[in-house]
PDB file of C-alpha atoms in Angstrom:
ATOM      1  CA  MET A 960     154.040 103.882   1.844  1.00 44.00           C
ATOM      2  CA  ALA A 961     156.359 106.246   3.946  1.00 46.00           C
ATOM      3  CA  MET A 962     154.876 108.356   6.225  1.00 49.00           C
ATOM      4  CA  ASP A 963     154.293 112.108   5.726  1.00 50.00           C
ATOM      5  CA  ARG A 964     156.401 114.084   8.125  1.00 51.00           C
ATOM      6  CA  GLU A 965     154.288 117.199   8.268  1.00 51.00           C
ATOM      7  CA  LYS A 966     151.630 115.141   9.420  1.00 56.00           C
ATOM      8  CA  ARG A 967     152.387 113.802  12.914  1.00 55.00           C
ATOM      9  CA  ARG A 968     150.722 111.823  15.568  1.00 62.00           C
ATOM     10  CA  SER A 969     152.549 114.502  17.955  1.00 69.00           C
ATOM     11  CA  ASN A 970     154.953 117.550  18.079  1.00 84.00           C
ATOM     12  CA  ARG A 971     158.417 117.067  17.554  1.00 84.00           C
ATOM     13  CA  LYS A 972     160.853 119.309  20.038  1.00 91.00           C
ATOM     14  CA  LEU A 973     164.347 119.563  18.818  1.00 92.00           C
ATOM     15  CA  VAL A 974     167.397 118.727  21.198  1.00 91.00           C
ATOM     16  CA  MET A 975     170.823 117.819  20.685  1.00 92.00           C
ATOM     17  CA  LYS A 976     171.215 114.565  22.960  1.00 93.00           C
ATOM     18  CA  PRO A 977     173.832 112.279  22.562  1.00 94.00           C
ATOM     19  CA  ILE A 978     173.259 109.034  22.925  1.00 95.00           C
ATOM     20  CA  GLU A 979     174.321 105.219  22.167  1.00 95.00           C
ATOM     21  CA  TYR A 980     172.345 102.370  20.794  1.00 96.00           C
ATOM     22  CA  PHE A 981     172.769  98.612  20.243  1.00 93.00           C
ATOM     23  CA  LEU A 982     171.536  96.678  17.406  1.00 94.00           C
ATOM     24  CA  VAL A 983     167.972  94.447  18.293  1.00 91.00           C
ATOM     25  CA  PRO A 984     169.301  91.074  18.401  1.00 86.00           C
ATOM     26  CA  SER A 985     172.846  91.839  19.111  1.00 80.00           C
ATOM     27  CA  ILE A 986     175.424  89.036  18.305  1.00 77.00           C
ATOM     28  CA  ILE A 987     178.310  91.042  19.557  1.00 79.00           C
ATOM     29  CA  GLY A 988     177.128  93.566  21.556  1.00 80.00           C
ATOM     30  CA  LYS A 989     178.686  96.060  19.893  1.00 90.00           C
ATOM     31  CA  THR A 990     177.139  99.507  20.937  1.00 93.00           C
ATOM     32  CA  PHE A 991     176.874 102.578  18.429  1.00 95.00           C
ATOM     33  CA  ASP A 992     177.386 106.374  18.815  1.00 96.00           C
ATOM     34  CA  GLY A 993     174.267 108.718  17.839  1.00 96.00           C
ATOM     35  CA  LEU A 994     173.173 111.984  18.175  1.00 96.00           C
ATOM     36  CA  ILE A 995     168.995 112.964  19.011  1.00 96.00           C
ATOM     37  CA  THR A 996     168.269 115.647  16.802  1.00 96.00           C
ATOM     38  CA  ASP A 997     164.568 115.848  18.065  1.00 95.00           C
ATOM     39  CA  LYS A 998     162.079 113.963  20.013  1.00 93.00           C
ATOM     40  CA  SER A 999     158.289 113.191  20.728  1.00 91.00           C
ATOM     41  CA  VAL A1000     156.089 110.847  22.445  1.00 89.00           C
ATOM     42  CA  SER A1001     156.077 108.754  19.702  1.00 92.00           C
ATOM     43  CA  GLY A1002     159.433 108.449  18.693  1.00 95.00           C
ATOM     44  CA  VAL A1003     162.920 110.414  17.775  1.00 96.00           C
ATOM     45  CA  CYS A1004     165.377 111.609  15.105  1.00 97.00           C
ATOM     46  CA  LEU A1005     168.832 110.188  15.105  1.00 97.00           C
ATOM     47  CA  LEU A1006     171.867 111.185  13.589  1.00 97.00           C
ATOM     48  CA  THR A1007     174.339 108.653  13.173  1.00 97.00           C
ATOM     49  CA  THR A1008     177.386 107.742  11.052  1.00 97.00           C
ATOM     50  CA  SER A1009     175.789 103.789  10.782  1.00 94.00           C
ATOM     51  CA  GLN A1010     173.247 103.226   8.214  1.00 94.00           C
ATOM     52  CA  LEU A1011     170.014 101.424   9.310  1.00 96.00           C
ATOM     53  CA  LYS A1012     167.814  98.813   7.785  1.00 95.00           C
ATOM     54  CA  ASP A1013     163.856  99.785   7.796  1.00 96.00           C
ATOM     55  CA  ARG A1014     162.139  98.590  10.631  1.00 96.00           C
ATOM     56  CA  GLN A1015     165.297  97.496  12.412  1.00 96.00           C
ATOM     57  CA  ARG A1016     165.059  97.465  15.702  1.00 95.00           C
ATOM     58  CA  ILE A1017     167.373  98.906  18.362  1.00 95.00           C
ATOM     59  CA  ILE A1018     167.578 100.165  21.645  1.00 94.00           C
ATOM     60  CA  ILE A1019     168.410 103.524  22.597  1.00 94.00           C
ATOM     61  CA  GLU A1020     170.559 103.531  25.986  1.00 89.00           C
ATOM     62  CA  ASP A1021     170.041 107.150  28.049  1.00 79.00           C
ATOM     63  CA  LYS A1022     173.155 107.646  30.255  1.00 75.00           C
ATOM     64  CA  SER A1023     172.135 110.711  31.551  1.00 72.00           C
ATOM     65  CA  PHE A1024     168.827 109.062  33.101  1.00 69.00           C
ATOM     66  CA  SER A1025     169.855 105.350  32.941  1.00 77.00           C
ATOM     67  CA  SER A1026     167.039 104.271  31.029  1.00 81.00           C
ATOM     68  CA  GLU A1027     166.494 102.214  28.055  1.00 88.00           C
ATOM     69  CA  LYS A1028     163.895 102.624  24.897  1.00 91.00           C
ATOM     70  CA  VAL A1029     163.265 100.199  22.185  1.00 93.00           C
ATOM     71  CA  ALA A1030     162.820 101.425  18.588  1.00 95.00           C
ATOM     72  CA  ILE A1031     161.711 100.700  15.227  1.00 96.00           C
ATOM     73  CA  VAL A1032     163.400 102.352  12.251  1.00 97.00           C
ATOM     74  CA  ARG A1033     160.415 103.907  10.141  1.00 97.00           C
ATOM     75  CA  TRP A1034     162.831 105.966   7.328  1.00 97.00           C
ATOM     76  CA  SER A1035     166.244 106.575   7.167  1.00 96.00           C
ATOM     77  CA  GLU A1036     168.054 109.046   4.118  1.00 97.00           C
ATOM     78  CA  LYS A1037     171.743 110.163   3.357  1.00 96.00           C
ATOM     79  CA  TYR A1038     173.155 113.289   5.201  1.00 93.00           C
ATOM     80  CA  GLY A1039     176.222 115.213   4.138  1.00 93.00           C
ATOM     81  CA  ASP A1040     178.724 112.973   3.361  1.00 94.00           C
ATOM     82  CA  MET A1041     179.234 110.594   6.735  1.00 94.00           C
ATOM     83  CA  PHE A1042     175.483 110.465   8.131  1.00 97.00           C
ATOM     84  CA  TYR A1043     172.537 109.088   8.169  1.00 98.00           C
ATOM     85  CA  LYS A1044     169.126 110.245   9.315  1.00 97.00           C
ATOM     86  CA  ILE A1045     166.957 107.754  11.273  1.00 98.00           C
ATOM     87  CA  GLY A1046     163.799 107.980  12.044  1.00 97.00           C
ATOM     88  CA  LEU A1047     162.619 106.160  14.927  1.00 97.00           C
ATOM     89  CA  GLU A1048     159.283 104.731  16.454  1.00 96.00           C
ATOM     90  CA  PHE A1049     159.115 103.727  20.074  1.00 94.00           C
ATOM     91  CA  THR A1050     157.768 100.299  20.353  1.00 90.00           C
ATOM     92  CA  GLU A1051     155.882  99.139  22.837  1.00 76.00           C
ATOM     93  CA  ASP A1052     157.390  95.750  22.504  1.00 67.00           C
ATOM     94  CA  GLN A1053     159.800  96.067  25.592  1.00 59.00           C
ATOM     95  CA  SER A1054     159.794  92.356  26.232  1.00 58.00           C
ATOM     96  CA  PHE A1055     163.514  91.166  25.212  1.00 56.00           C
ATOM     97  CA  LEU A1056     164.920  94.299  27.276  1.00 56.00           C
ATOM     98  CA  ASN A1057     165.788  91.555  29.820  1.00 53.00           C
ATOM     99  CA  ILE A1058     167.058  88.988  27.942  1.00 48.00           C
ATOM    100  CA  LYS A1059     169.720  90.901  26.609  1.00 47.00           C
ATOM    101  CA  CYS A1060     173.640  90.088  26.955  1.00 46.00           C
ATOM    102  CA  LYS A1061     175.152  91.561  29.945  1.00 39.00           C
TER     103      LYS A1061
END
């Protein structure tokens, strides 16, 4: 059942933050560009040209803080001609962060 976006656990804050992300597991280590349009303590909304599958795990890289966060896709919808809006929830499972390809 799709989560009703009006009943969030935490408030969203509007931001416009370019980020890079990659898929987990990543065979080729390819990074993708995206734009975070809003965020909360539990997740973010990502605007990107790549369609992501439900429950896909990604690692978001924030260059300005040199930090990484693991997130899981909760919903996605087409946005305009070439973009997708992706709802991401941060996940506590950070165990594979240390084993990614260098």
